[in-house]
Amino acid sequence: MQRKTCRKNSVRLGSGPMSWKRIAGLSFVTAPLLVLVGWALMRLGGTGGREPGWTLAHIAWVVNNVMYAIVCVELYRRAKGTTSGGRILAAGSLVVGVIGAGCLLIQMVIDLVVGFSTDNRTDMRALSGQIHDLPGVQLAIYDVGPVLLALVLIVQAIHLATQGRATALFATLVTAAVLVNGAELLVEIPLRLAQAGSALILWLAFLPVGRELLRRGSSAQTRAKTTTWRTLAGWSLILAPVGQIGGWIFMRLGGNEGVESWSTIAHSVWLIGFVMLAIACVELFRLVRSHGAAQILARVSLAVALISVTASIAEMLVDLYVLFATDDHAQMKALDEQIRSIPGAEPILYGFGTQLVYLGFLALIIQLAVLKRISATTLALVLATLALFVSYEMLDGPGRQALMPFAVLCMWLALAPLGWRLLKPANPAADAITP
């Protein structure tokens, strides 16, 4: 039962644009390499404070020490679900390891501050000596702290290996890396090669763990994106028709008579509705999932629908601009006529440009019906919707306005079931929606 709970928590933590698994995976893969990068920069030209190698090396080590703290946290997370003694050991190792990484981080920050605050090597040594002479700094930050991190990595690696949550090779390589690095305290090694060798060994130990975390993090991120899209597409299919009828209602309440507040609300609602309609068309295209000529037809249909919806969105934005840029009905009419007189504006924004969405929308629906991914009832409702919309556009008279509510109702009855299916928990075995 305890393992199930831990697994559930890890899935929850694994969601999001930059999940913990991805952060931890990058830390395992990158932390030892940053030590190696810093070593190379110092050996190539940073020794003694020469720039820019010295500064770049210390910046690399700042990031590296933050990543070491993340590594300690991830190793703790893998070991925490054990006996009470094991949990105490895991928690204690975590605290000590983070303190050790923090001491190393402070070292690097101090060195960077000293470097930026002085102009030559003599001044650097003098300022650094003043800091080292502060009570407890040398002991805690430079002597004990780094050793704590090294020991904790060994303890965590062996602890996980004894639990069967890490391989014996992992524990062996981590221990070897720490011992090689510590050899510099006993033997003088040219070019501090022990530091480079230790980083390379640690990278070999950490790489499989990092790759595993990155794979799991990518899977969790993909699931999160899929869930987000399903929610967005589901609500768009349900609410896109509501946006159409909402704008129509607000115009009937006063927008048609030139009341600015009602007209502004109506166009804003239509604007949101058209954005949702675009998302709905993308989802219909995704449901087609065909091959060859059928897939080409689906892409052309989607392109036509999206271009037309874009023209409708542009129309709403132009109308809102006219409303905000004028003070009375006469000015509104004059500015509107000025915009319509621009070559191409009338047919694109107010004519066939905004109506082609029906053609693309219908083509996608017919393909889905042929592929049996929607029911005949859904197809019939869409055909009724389009017939009523076309009649609304072509007719002129008192009975014309009565067609709009029926057209939107048919559209909602056709699309809402598709939306509700998307909002339900995903079922990989039944990805095709057939209301």
mmCIF file of C-alpha atoms in Angstrom, residues 139-379:
data_model
loop_
_atom_site.group_PDB
_atom_site.id
_atom_site.type_symbol
_atom_site.label_atom_id
_atom_site.label_comp_id
_atom_site.label_asym_id
_atom_site.label_seq_id
_atom_site.Cartn_x
_atom_site.Cartn_y
_atom_site.Cartn_z
ATOM 1 C CA LEU A 139 36.083 25.126 9.043
ATOM 2 C CA ALA A 140 32.456 25.008 7.907
ATOM 3 C CA ILE A 141 32.591 26.256 4.317
ATOM 4 C CA TYR A 142 35.962 24.990 3.121
ATOM 5 C CA ASP A 143 36.906 22.015 5.302
ATOM 6 C CA VAL A 144 33.867 20.142 6.637
ATOM 7 C CA GLY A 145 31.082 21.063 4.179
ATOM 8 C CA PRO A 146 32.516 19.542 0.993
ATOM 9 C CA VAL A 147 33.458 16.374 2.853
ATOM 10 C CA LEU A 148 29.874 16.006 4.101
ATOM 11 C CA LEU A 149 28.487 16.026 0.557
ATOM 12 C CA ALA A 150 31.007 13.411 -0.586
ATOM 13 C CA LEU A 151 30.226 11.100 2.333
ATOM 14 C CA VAL A 152 26.479 11.498 1.889
ATOM 15 C CA LEU A 153 26.644 10.470 -1.757
ATOM 16 C CA ILE A 154 28.375 7.251 -0.712
ATOM 17 C CA VAL A 155 25.855 6.601 2.090
ATOM 18 C CA GLN A 156 22.847 7.231 -0.173
ATOM 19 C CA ALA A 157 24.231 5.057 -2.962
ATOM 20 C CA ILE A 158 24.983 2.124 -0.652
ATOM 21 C CA HIS A 159 21.641 2.544 1.136
ATOM 22 C CA LEU A 160 19.747 2.295 -2.150
ATOM 23 C CA ALA A 161 21.844 -0.674 -3.287
ATOM 24 C CA THR A 162 21.086 -2.615 -0.088
ATOM 25 C CA GLN A 163 17.373 -1.956 -0.629
ATOM 26 C CA GLY A 164 17.526 -3.186 -4.208
ATOM 27 C CA ARG A 165 16.595 0.290 -5.471
ATOM 28 C CA ALA A 166 19.987 0.832 -7.095
ATOM 29 C CA THR A 167 22.534 -1.499 -8.612
ATOM 30 C CA ALA A 168 25.752 -2.541 -6.933
ATOM 31 C CA LEU A 169 27.589 -0.976 -9.880
ATOM 32 C CA PHE A 170 25.983 2.391 -9.101
ATOM 33 C CA ALA A 171 27.132 2.260 -5.469
ATOM 34 C CA THR A 172 30.610 1.090 -6.522
ATOM 35 C CA LEU A 173 31.099 3.863 -9.068
ATOM 36 C CA VAL A 174 29.854 6.588 -6.679
ATOM 37 C CA THR A 175 32.211 5.350 -3.959
ATOM 38 C CA ALA A 176 35.132 5.147 -6.415
ATOM 39 C CA ALA A 177 34.441 8.689 -7.653
ATOM 40 C CA VAL A 178 34.535 10.099 -4.119
ATOM 41 C CA LEU A 179 37.708 8.194 -3.231
ATOM 42 C CA VAL A 180 39.497 9.337 -6.403
ATOM 43 C CA ASN A 181 38.572 12.926 -5.681
ATOM 44 C CA GLY A 182 39.799 12.562 -2.099
ATOM 45 C CA ALA A 183 43.142 11.230 -3.299
ATOM 46 C CA GLU A 184 44.221 14.820 -3.901
ATOM 47 C CA LEU A 185 44.246 15.351 -0.144
ATOM 48 C CA LEU A 186 46.943 12.677 0.201
ATOM 49 C CA VAL A 187 48.929 12.870 -3.036
ATOM 50 C CA GLU A 188 49.831 15.837 -5.215
ATOM 51 C CA ILE A 189 48.460 15.078 -8.680
ATOM 52 C CA PRO A 190 49.434 17.187 -11.712
ATOM 53 C CA LEU A 191 46.735 19.442 -13.209
ATOM 54 C CA ARG A 192 44.322 18.186 -10.545
ATOM 55 C CA LEU A 193 43.544 15.226 -12.790
ATOM 56 C CA ALA A 194 41.876 13.482 -9.860
ATOM 57 C CA GLN A 195 39.050 16.029 -10.025
ATOM 58 C CA ALA A 196 38.489 15.302 -13.711
ATOM 59 C CA GLY A 197 38.715 11.547 -13.212
ATOM 60 C CA SER A 198 36.286 11.669 -10.301
ATOM 61 C CA ALA A 199 33.764 13.680 -12.323
ATOM 62 C CA LEU A 200 33.977 11.230 -15.205
ATOM 63 C CA ILE A 201 33.414 8.209 -12.949
ATOM 64 C CA LEU A 202 30.475 9.920 -11.240
ATOM 65 C CA TRP A 203 28.981 10.751 -14.628
ATOM 66 C CA LEU A 204 29.146 7.064 -15.594
ATOM 67 C CA ALA A 205 27.290 6.236 -12.361
ATOM 68 C CA PHE A 206 24.670 8.980 -12.740
ATOM 69 C CA LEU A 207 23.988 8.678 -16.495
ATOM 70 C CA PRO A 208 21.641 5.635 -16.411
ATOM 71 C CA VAL A 209 19.642 7.180 -13.550
ATOM 72 C CA GLY A 210 19.378 10.490 -15.386
ATOM 73 C CA ARG A 211 18.276 8.876 -18.637
ATOM 74 C CA GLU A 212 15.606 6.871 -16.829
ATOM 75 C CA LEU A 213 14.261 10.004 -15.132
ATOM 76 C CA LEU A 214 14.236 11.957 -18.394
ATOM 77 C CA ARG A 215 12.283 9.205 -20.155
ATOM 78 C CA ARG A 216 9.727 9.045 -17.367
ATOM 79 C CA GLY A 217 9.543 12.834 -17.212
ATOM 80 C CA SER A 218 8.897 13.040 -20.964
ATOM 81 C CA SER A 219 6.115 10.454 -20.667
ATOM 82 C CA ALA A 220 4.505 12.364 -17.793
ATOM 83 C CA GLN A 221 4.800 15.627 -19.716
ATOM 84 C CA THR A 222 3.193 14.056 -22.777
ATOM 85 C CA ARG A 223 0.308 12.760 -20.664
ATOM 86 C CA ALA A 224 -0.134 16.206 -19.099
ATOM 87 C CA LYS A 225 -0.208 17.889 -22.528
ATOM 88 C CA THR A 226 -2.719 15.329 -23.801
ATOM 89 C CA THR A 227 -4.967 15.900 -20.788
ATOM 90 C CA THR A 228 -4.737 19.686 -21.197
ATOM 91 C CA TRP A 229 -5.643 19.500 -24.884
ATOM 92 C CA ARG A 230 -8.565 17.135 -24.238
ATOM 93 C CA THR A 231 -9.958 19.542 -21.653
ATOM 94 C CA LEU A 232 -9.506 22.572 -23.904
ATOM 95 C CA ALA A 233 -10.954 20.831 -26.964
ATOM 96 C CA GLY A 234 -13.841 19.348 -24.954
ATOM 97 C CA TRP A 235 -14.992 22.692 -23.593
ATOM 98 C CA SER A 236 -14.490 24.324 -27.007
ATOM 99 C CA LEU A 237 -16.771 21.777 -28.674
ATOM 100 C CA ILE A 238 -19.413 22.391 -25.998
ATOM 101 C CA LEU A 239 -19.154 26.189 -25.777
ATOM 102 C CA ALA A 240 -18.372 27.274 -29.368
ATOM 103 C CA PRO A 241 -22.095 27.198 -30.321
ATOM 104 C CA VAL A 242 -22.919 29.010 -27.058
ATOM 105 C CA GLY A 243 -20.591 31.811 -28.158
ATOM 106 C CA GLN A 244 -22.481 32.109 -31.440
ATOM 107 C CA ILE A 245 -25.908 32.385 -29.824
ATOM 108 C CA GLY A 246 -24.567 34.582 -27.014
ATOM 109 C CA GLY A 247 -23.326 37.247 -29.415
ATOM 110 C CA TRP A 248 -26.602 37.081 -31.352
ATOM 111 C CA ILE A 249 -28.622 37.595 -28.150
ATOM 112 C CA PHE A 250 -26.576 40.626 -27.061
ATOM 113 C CA MET A 251 -26.966 42.200 -30.496
ATOM 114 C CA ARG A 252 -30.725 41.638 -30.318
ATOM 115 C CA LEU A 253 -30.814 43.246 -26.861
ATOM 116 C CA GLY A 254 -29.370 46.513 -28.141
ATOM 117 C CA GLY A 255 -26.272 46.038 -30.257
ATOM 118 C CA ASN A 256 -28.185 46.297 -33.530
ATOM 119 C CA GLU A 257 -29.552 49.665 -32.423
ATOM 120 C CA GLY A 258 -26.056 51.023 -31.897
ATOM 121 C CA VAL A 259 -25.901 50.714 -28.092
ATOM 122 C CA GLU A 260 -22.152 50.555 -27.595
ATOM 123 C CA SER A 261 -22.105 48.413 -24.438
ATOM 124 C CA TRP A 262 -24.301 45.673 -25.909
ATOM 125 C CA SER A 263 -22.421 45.712 -29.206
ATOM 126 C CA THR A 264 -19.055 45.510 -27.442
ATOM 127 C CA ILE A 265 -20.171 42.561 -25.309
ATOM 128 C CA ALA A 266 -21.649 40.805 -28.355
ATOM 129 C CA HIS A 267 -18.467 41.119 -30.410
ATOM 130 C CA SER A 268 -16.321 40.032 -27.463
ATOM 131 C CA VAL A 269 -18.463 36.907 -26.991
ATOM 132 C CA TRP A 270 -18.312 36.163 -30.716
ATOM 133 C CA LEU A 271 -14.536 36.595 -30.631
ATOM 134 C CA ILE A 272 -14.190 33.972 -27.889
ATOM 135 C CA GLY A 273 -16.658 31.723 -29.715
ATOM 136 C CA PHE A 274 -14.631 31.845 -32.935
ATOM 137 C CA VAL A 275 -11.429 30.948 -31.076
ATOM 138 C CA MET A 276 -13.252 27.941 -29.617
ATOM 139 C CA LEU A 277 -14.556 27.039 -33.055
ATOM 140 C CA ALA A 278 -10.977 26.973 -34.368
ATOM 141 C CA ILE A 279 -9.974 24.601 -31.548
ATOM 142 C CA ALA A 280 -13.012 22.434 -32.306
ATOM 143 C CA CYS A 281 -11.981 22.188 -35.980
ATOM 144 C CA VAL A 282 -8.458 21.130 -34.965
ATOM 145 C CA GLU A 283 -9.932 18.401 -32.752
ATOM 146 C CA LEU A 284 -12.160 17.166 -35.604
ATOM 147 C CA PHE A 285 -9.069 17.002 -37.804
ATOM 148 C CA ARG A 286 -7.239 15.004 -35.113
ATOM 149 C CA LEU A 287 -10.129 12.537 -35.024
ATOM 150 C CA VAL A 288 -9.809 11.853 -38.760
ATOM 151 C CA ARG A 289 -6.350 10.232 -38.413
ATOM 152 C CA SER A 290 -6.390 8.851 -41.952
ATOM 153 C CA HIS A 291 -3.758 8.212 -44.628
ATOM 154 C CA GLY A 292 -3.036 9.128 -48.219
ATOM 155 C CA ALA A 293 -5.569 11.227 -50.118
ATOM 156 C CA ALA A 294 -7.999 11.198 -47.180
ATOM 157 C CA GLN A 295 -5.387 12.780 -44.914
ATOM 158 C CA ILE A 296 -4.587 15.397 -47.570
ATOM 159 C CA LEU A 297 -8.294 16.215 -47.831
ATOM 160 C CA ALA A 298 -8.489 16.534 -44.039
ATOM 161 C CA ARG A 299 -5.547 18.935 -44.003
ATOM 162 C CA VAL A 300 -7.046 21.057 -46.782
ATOM 163 C CA SER A 301 -10.397 21.110 -44.960
ATOM 164 C CA LEU A 302 -8.734 22.181 -41.724
ATOM 165 C CA ALA A 303 -6.733 24.881 -43.514
ATOM 166 C CA VAL A 304 -9.882 26.295 -45.143
ATOM 167 C CA ALA A 305 -11.746 26.263 -41.828
ATOM 168 C CA LEU A 306 -8.912 27.915 -39.895
ATOM 169 C CA ILE A 307 -8.346 30.599 -42.541
ATOM 170 C CA SER A 308 -12.039 31.395 -42.483
ATOM 171 C CA VAL A 309 -12.182 31.469 -38.684
ATOM 172 C CA THR A 310 -9.160 33.767 -38.692
ATOM 173 C CA ALA A 311 -11.065 36.105 -41.024
ATOM 174 C CA SER A 312 -14.025 36.024 -38.612
ATOM 175 C CA ILE A 313 -11.752 36.815 -35.667
ATOM 176 C CA ALA A 314 -10.253 39.694 -37.678
ATOM 177 C CA GLU A 315 -13.783 40.955 -38.373
ATOM 178 C CA MET A 316 -14.582 40.993 -34.660
ATOM 179 C CA LEU A 317 -11.344 42.840 -33.875
ATOM 180 C CA VAL A 318 -12.044 45.419 -36.588
ATOM 181 C CA ASP A 319 -15.584 45.951 -35.299
ATOM 182 C CA LEU A 320 -14.309 46.359 -31.728
ATOM 183 C CA TYR A 321 -11.710 48.847 -32.975
ATOM 184 C CA VAL A 322 -14.445 50.846 -34.714
ATOM 185 C CA LEU A 323 -16.509 50.852 -31.517
ATOM 186 C CA PHE A 324 -13.628 52.074 -29.360
ATOM 187 C CA ALA A 325 -12.290 54.603 -31.899
ATOM 188 C CA THR A 326 -15.543 56.506 -32.441
ATOM 189 C CA ASP A 327 -17.890 58.518 -30.252
ATOM 190 C CA ASP A 328 -21.235 58.327 -32.090
ATOM 191 C CA HIS A 329 -23.115 56.308 -34.670
ATOM 192 C CA ALA A 330 -22.206 58.637 -37.550
ATOM 193 C CA GLN A 331 -18.477 58.315 -36.851
ATOM 194 C CA MET A 332 -18.848 54.547 -36.523
ATOM 195 C CA LYS A 333 -20.548 54.324 -39.906
ATOM 196 C CA ALA A 334 -17.948 56.539 -41.583
ATOM 197 C CA LEU A 335 -14.993 54.565 -40.186
ATOM 198 C CA ASP A 336 -16.678 51.274 -41.053
ATOM 199 C CA GLU A 337 -17.183 52.374 -44.653
ATOM 200 C CA GLN A 338 -13.572 53.561 -44.809
ATOM 201 C CA ILE A 339 -12.343 50.127 -43.706
ATOM 202 C CA ARG A 340 -14.675 48.303 -46.117
ATOM 203 C CA SER A 341 -13.348 50.428 -48.999
ATOM 204 C CA ILE A 342 -9.851 48.943 -48.522
ATOM 205 C CA PRO A 343 -9.227 46.522 -51.440
ATOM 206 C CA GLY A 344 -10.194 42.992 -50.412
ATOM 207 C CA ALA A 345 -11.528 43.944 -46.962
ATOM 208 C CA GLU A 346 -15.229 43.583 -47.864
ATOM 209 C CA PRO A 347 -15.107 40.030 -49.288
ATOM 210 C CA ILE A 348 -12.509 38.736 -46.808
ATOM 211 C CA LEU A 349 -13.829 40.197 -43.548
ATOM 212 C CA TYR A 350 -17.532 40.440 -44.299
ATOM 213 C CA GLY A 351 -18.175 38.064 -47.197
ATOM 214 C CA PHE A 352 -17.047 34.625 -48.316
ATOM 215 C CA GLY A 353 -13.867 34.817 -46.212
ATOM 216 C CA THR A 354 -15.836 34.337 -43.017
ATOM 217 C CA GLN A 355 -18.234 31.778 -44.486
ATOM 218 C CA LEU A 356 -15.713 29.256 -45.822
ATOM 219 C CA VAL A 357 -15.536 27.795 -42.317
ATOM 220 C CA TYR A 358 -18.787 26.013 -43.109
ATOM 221 C CA LEU A 359 -17.165 24.276 -46.084
ATOM 222 C CA GLY A 360 -14.088 23.116 -44.147
ATOM 223 C CA PHE A 361 -16.190 22.153 -41.131
ATOM 224 C CA LEU A 362 -18.595 20.129 -43.290
ATOM 225 C CA ALA A 363 -15.759 18.333 -45.094
ATOM 226 C CA LEU A 364 -14.230 17.201 -41.784
ATOM 227 C CA ILE A 365 -17.610 16.022 -40.484
ATOM 228 C CA ILE A 366 -18.323 14.051 -43.668
ATOM 229 C CA GLN A 367 -14.925 12.357 -43.451
ATOM 230 C CA LEU A 368 -15.563 11.399 -39.840
ATOM 231 C CA ALA A 369 -18.955 9.993 -40.805
ATOM 232 C CA VAL A 370 -17.423 7.949 -43.665
ATOM 233 C CA LEU A 371 -14.785 6.621 -41.260
ATOM 234 C CA LYS A 372 -17.619 5.842 -38.788
ATOM 235 C CA ARG A 373 -16.022 7.945 -36.053
ATOM 236 C CA ILE A 374 -19.208 9.937 -35.564
ATOM 237 C CA SER A 375 -22.780 8.735 -35.819
ATOM 238 C CA ALA A 376 -25.244 9.394 -38.634
ATOM 239 C CA THR A 377 -27.248 11.491 -36.156
ATOM 240 C CA THR A 378 -24.282 13.823 -35.628
ATOM 241 C CA LEU A 379 -23.849 14.183 -39.403
#
